[in-house]
Amino acid sequence: MTDRIVGIVQARMGSSRLPGKVLRPLAGRTVLGRVVRAAQDSGVLAEIVVATSSDSSDDAVVAECDRLGVAWHRGPVDDVLTRFVGALDAHPADAVMRFTADCPLLDPEIVSLVAAVYRAVPGLDYASTSIARTLPRGLDVEIIRADALRTVDRLATEHHRVHVTSYAYAHPEVFRVLGVTLTPARSNLRLTLDTDRDWELVRAVVDHFGDVSVPLAKLADWLDGQPALRTLNADVRQKRLEER
């Protein structure tokens, strides 16, 4: 029997650098709506749940989930791992694919590929494209076995509770971890949404391609001819794991 995989998307309105980014509009669809659509289009998920916080500011996220017709679960603002385990309790699965709602250019084909790799390796606890990064930031995909996520929940403290899966890949002596790499390497591109400059790039991409999920190869080919656009956010520093 094929593992039941549930996709959990973490989303909240609070963001230190770009507040409210998850509900910004892109070609008639919110950023969160684009992430949900891409995850659904992968064809590998039995269900999608949005894990948001119990803070009143995230009532808007819940309203958007209702509009999109996707399940939601609310939990602590800063303890995202507790949110994920709560979502898993309410929507049981054999494995969880983790998504963040600031990745509106997520590629369904990569989601499908990582699920296939996970299913092909018996006994795997965790697989991710970010262990040895070849993808642009914003297109990473990860999957964790449900039992492994519960073990992480028992062991993880501090920043590991914010980043959900980081304890697993930080402890390969405890968990069976696999890195998935795709060539050619395109890790020089930054396609996540965390700053105003990220927003300018993402909006330009969506203005060009429209309301569709764009395969990475097609997007990268187009960006090759857009040097000014590529350099917009090239020097944006990603927060370290230990930073909140």
Short mmCIF file of C-alpha atoms in Angstrom, two decimals:
data_model
loop_
_atom_site.label_atom_id
_atom_site.label_comp_id
_atom_site.label_asym_id
_atom_site.label_seq_id
_atom_site.Cartn_x
_atom_site.Cartn_y
_atom_site.Cartn_z
CA MET A 1 0.00 0.00 0.00
CA THR A 2 1.29 3.48 -0.87
CA ASP A 3 2.15 5.76 2.03
CA ARG A 4 -0.45 8.41 2.78
CA ILE A 5 1.34 11.75 2.49
CA VAL A 6 -0.21 14.92 3.90
CA GLY A 7 1.12 18.32 2.95
CA ILE A 8 1.33 20.84 5.79
CA VAL A 9 1.85 24.49 4.87
CA GLN A 10 3.01 26.81 7.63
CA ALA A 11 1.53 30.28 7.21
CA ARG A 12 1.00 33.32 9.37
CA MET A 13 0.59 37.05 8.88
CA GLY A 14 3.48 38.02 11.16
CA SER A 15 6.81 38.49 9.39
CA SER A 16 9.65 40.67 10.66
CA ARG A 17 10.71 41.71 7.15
CA LEU A 18 7.50 41.56 5.08
CA PRO A 19 4.35 41.47 7.23
CA GLY A 20 1.24 39.99 5.62
CA LYS A 21 3.21 38.52 2.73
CA VAL A 22 1.28 35.23 2.65
CA LEU A 23 -1.94 36.97 1.59
CA ARG A 24 -0.46 39.38 -0.95
CA PRO A 25 -2.17 39.08 -4.35
CA LEU A 26 -0.41 37.65 -7.41
CA ALA A 27 -2.41 37.49 -10.65
CA GLY A 28 -5.70 37.19 -8.77
CA ARG A 29 -4.48 34.54 -6.31
CA THR A 30 -2.85 34.99 -2.92
CA VAL A 31 0.71 33.87 -2.25
CA LEU A 32 -0.73 31.17 0.03
CA GLY A 33 -3.19 30.19 -2.70
CA ARG A 34 -0.32 29.69 -5.15
CA VAL A 35 1.57 27.47 -2.69
CA VAL A 36 -1.54 25.37 -2.05
CA ARG A 37 -2.25 25.06 -5.78
CA ALA A 38 1.30 23.95 -6.59
CA ALA A 39 1.23 21.36 -3.78
CA GLN A 40 -2.13 20.04 -5.01
CA ASP A 41 -0.93 19.91 -8.62
CA SER A 42 1.91 17.58 -7.62
CA GLY A 43 -0.66 14.79 -7.40
CA VAL A 44 1.11 13.06 -4.51
CA LEU A 45 -0.73 14.47 -1.49
CA ALA A 46 -3.75 12.84 0.11
CA GLU A 47 -4.62 16.13 1.81
CA ILE A 48 -3.28 19.63 2.46
CA VAL A 49 -3.50 21.36 5.85
CA VAL A 50 -2.45 24.94 6.60
CA ALA A 51 -0.80 25.24 10.01
CA THR A 52 -1.29 28.78 11.28
CA SER A 53 -1.18 30.39 14.69
CA SER A 54 -3.86 31.03 17.28
CA ASP A 55 -3.03 34.74 17.24
CA SER A 56 -5.96 36.92 16.16
CA SER A 57 -3.87 38.37 13.32
CA ASP A 58 -4.08 34.96 11.66
CA ASP A 59 -7.89 34.96 11.51
CA ALA A 60 -7.29 36.26 7.97
CA VAL A 61 -5.25 33.14 7.12
CA VAL A 62 -8.09 30.92 8.37
CA ALA A 63 -10.58 32.89 6.27
CA GLU A 64 -8.39 32.39 3.20
CA CYS A 65 -8.15 28.65 3.90
CA ASP A 66 -11.94 28.48 4.06
CA ARG A 67 -12.14 30.36 0.76
CA LEU A 68 -9.63 27.97 -0.81
CA GLY A 69 -11.42 24.94 0.61
CA VAL A 70 -8.38 23.59 2.46
CA ALA A 71 -8.14 22.36 6.05
CA TRP A 72 -6.42 24.43 8.71
CA HIS A 73 -5.01 23.94 12.19
CA ARG A 74 -4.09 26.62 14.72
CA GLY A 75 -1.36 26.45 17.35
CA PRO A 76 1.41 28.44 19.04
CA VAL A 77 2.91 31.42 17.21
CA ASP A 78 6.57 30.50 17.74
CA ASP A 79 6.42 26.73 18.34
CA VAL A 80 5.79 25.71 14.74
CA LEU A 81 6.68 22.08 15.46
CA THR A 82 3.77 21.85 17.91
CA ARG A 83 1.53 23.26 15.16
CA PHE A 84 2.70 20.56 12.74
CA VAL A 85 2.17 17.72 15.20
CA GLY A 86 -1.29 19.08 16.00
CA ALA A 87 -2.12 19.20 12.29
CA LEU A 88 -0.83 15.63 11.91
CA ASP A 89 -2.93 14.47 14.89
CA ALA A 90 -6.04 15.92 13.25
CA HIS A 91 -5.14 14.63 9.77
CA PRO A 92 -3.27 11.33 10.23
CA ALA A 93 -0.69 10.31 7.64
CA ASP A 94 2.35 8.08 7.14
CA ALA A 95 4.51 11.02 6.08
CA VAL A 96 4.38 14.81 6.02
CA MET A 97 5.60 17.13 3.29
CA ARG A 98 6.46 20.51 4.79
CA PHE A 99 5.82 23.69 2.84
CA THR A 100 6.19 27.34 3.78
CA ALA A 101 3.70 29.93 2.55
CA ASP A 102 6.42 32.28 1.29
CA CYS A 103 7.28 30.15 -1.76
CA PRO A 104 4.78 31.22 -4.45
CA LEU A 105 6.98 29.85 -7.26
CA LEU A 106 6.94 26.28 -5.90
CA ASP A 107 7.26 23.72 -8.74
CA PRO A 108 4.77 20.79 -8.56
CA GLU A 109 7.16 18.58 -10.54
CA ILE A 110 9.82 18.86 -7.81
CA VAL A 111 7.23 18.06 -5.13
CA SER A 112 6.28 14.93 -7.06
CA LEU A 113 9.92 13.94 -7.56
CA VAL A 114 10.82 14.20 -3.86
CA ALA A 115 7.77 12.11 -2.92
CA ALA A 116 8.84 9.46 -5.45
CA VAL A 117 12.39 9.38 -4.06
CA TYR A 118 11.07 9.05 -0.50
CA ARG A 119 8.78 6.17 -1.48
CA ALA A 120 11.62 4.41 -3.31
CA VAL A 121 13.89 4.19 -0.24
CA PRO A 122 12.49 1.85 2.45
CA GLY A 123 13.04 2.96 6.03
CA LEU A 124 13.86 6.56 5.16
CA ASP A 125 13.07 9.10 7.89
CA TYR A 126 13.65 12.35 6.02
CA ALA A 127 14.43 13.58 2.53
CA SER A 128 15.06 17.15 1.39
CA THR A 129 16.44 19.16 -1.50
CA SER A 130 18.11 21.60 0.90
CA ILE A 131 20.70 19.32 2.53
CA ALA A 132 23.05 19.84 -0.43
CA ARG A 133 21.43 22.83 -2.08
CA THR A 134 21.22 22.90 -5.89
CA LEU A 135 17.75 24.47 -6.15
CA PRO A 136 16.92 28.16 -5.81
CA ARG A 137 15.81 29.15 -2.32
CA GLY A 138 12.01 29.11 -2.52
CA LEU A 139 11.69 25.84 -4.44
CA ASP A 140 12.94 23.42 -1.79
CA VAL A 141 10.82 20.41 -0.87
CA GLU A 142 11.11 18.16 2.18
CA ILE A 143 9.33 15.12 3.52
CA ILE A 144 9.50 13.45 6.93
CA ARG A 145 8.06 10.18 8.15
CA ALA A 146 5.25 10.81 10.62
CA ASP A 147 6.88 8.72 13.37
CA ALA A 148 10.14 10.60 12.85
CA LEU A 149 8.32 13.93 13.19
CA ARG A 150 6.88 12.77 16.51
CA THR A 151 10.36 11.74 17.67
CA VAL A 152 11.67 15.17 16.68
CA ASP A 153 8.85 16.72 18.70
CA ARG A 154 10.03 14.84 21.79
CA LEU A 155 13.69 15.81 21.35
CA ALA A 156 13.79 19.25 19.74
CA THR A 157 14.32 22.48 21.68
CA GLU A 158 14.88 26.18 20.91
CA HIS A 159 15.26 27.09 17.22
CA HIS A 160 14.57 23.50 16.14
CA ARG A 161 10.95 24.00 17.24
CA VAL A 162 10.65 26.96 14.86
CA HIS A 163 12.16 25.16 11.86
CA VAL A 164 10.17 21.94 12.40
CA THR A 165 12.48 19.43 10.69
CA SER A 166 15.91 20.89 11.42
CA TYR A 167 16.58 18.59 14.38
CA ALA A 168 16.24 15.58 12.05
CA TYR A 169 18.81 16.68 9.49
CA ALA A 170 21.10 18.05 12.22
CA HIS A 171 21.21 14.53 13.74
CA PRO A 172 21.85 12.04 10.93
CA GLU A 173 23.20 9.64 13.54
CA VAL A 174 19.63 9.34 14.86
CA PHE A 175 17.57 9.70 11.68
CA ARG A 176 18.01 8.15 8.25
CA VAL A 177 18.37 11.26 6.09
CA LEU A 178 18.67 11.63 2.32
CA GLY A 179 19.59 14.70 0.28
CA VAL A 180 17.99 15.08 -3.14
CA THR A 181 19.95 17.12 -5.68
CA LEU A 182 18.87 18.29 -9.11
CA THR A 183 21.21 19.40 -11.88
CA PRO A 184 22.12 21.83 -13.26
CA ALA A 185 22.67 23.70 -10.00
CA ARG A 186 20.61 26.88 -9.78
CA SER A 187 21.17 27.75 -6.13
CA ASN A 188 22.37 31.23 -7.14
CA LEU A 189 18.74 32.20 -7.79
CA ARG A 190 16.61 33.48 -4.90
CA LEU A 191 12.90 32.81 -5.50
CA THR A 192 11.51 32.95 -1.97
CA LEU A 193 9.51 35.86 -0.54
CA ASP A 194 10.99 37.54 2.51
CA THR A 195 11.79 41.15 1.56
CA ASP A 196 10.52 43.94 -0.69
CA ARG A 197 13.18 43.09 -3.27
CA ASP A 198 12.06 39.46 -3.27
CA TRP A 199 8.53 40.73 -3.88
CA GLU A 200 9.67 42.79 -6.89
CA LEU A 201 11.25 39.71 -8.48
CA VAL A 202 8.33 37.37 -7.74
CA ARG A 203 5.81 39.89 -9.02
CA ALA A 204 7.81 40.34 -12.25
CA VAL A 205 7.85 36.57 -12.77
CA VAL A 206 4.08 36.29 -12.24
CA ASP A 207 3.42 39.34 -14.44
CA HIS A 208 5.30 37.55 -17.24
CA PHE A 209 3.99 33.98 -16.87
CA GLY A 210 0.54 34.64 -15.39
CA ASP A 211 -1.47 32.53 -12.96
CA VAL A 212 0.33 29.23 -13.55
CA SER A 213 2.96 27.13 -11.79
CA VAL A 214 6.11 27.44 -13.89
CA PRO A 215 8.55 24.50 -14.18
CA LEU A 216 11.96 25.45 -12.82
CA ALA A 217 13.81 24.86 -16.10
CA LYS A 218 11.45 27.19 -17.97
CA LEU A 219 11.67 29.85 -15.25
CA ALA A 220 15.47 29.64 -15.02
CA ASP A 221 15.81 29.92 -18.82
CA TRP A 222 13.72 33.09 -18.79
CA LEU A 223 15.63 34.58 -15.86
CA ASP A 224 18.90 33.92 -17.70
CA GLY A 225 17.83 36.69 -20.07
CA GLN A 226 16.83 39.03 -17.22
CA PRO A 227 20.11 40.00 -15.52
CA ALA A 228 18.67 43.12 -13.84
CA LEU A 229 15.86 41.06 -12.36
CA ARG A 230 18.20 38.29 -11.17
CA THR A 231 20.36 40.76 -9.27
CA LEU A 232 17.40 42.50 -7.56
CA ASN A 233 17.61 40.28 -4.48
CA ALA A 234 20.93 38.53 -5.03
CA ASP A 235 22.50 40.08 -1.95
CA VAL A 236 19.57 39.48 0.43
CA ARG A 237 20.90 37.56 3.42
CA GLN A 238 18.87 34.57 4.50
CA LYS A 239 18.35 34.32 8.25
CA ARG A 240 20.42 31.67 10.00
CA LEU A 241 18.59 28.75 11.60
CA GLU A 242 19.27 30.18 15.05
CA GLU A 243 17.65 33.51 14.20
CA ARG A 244 13.95 34.10 14.80
#
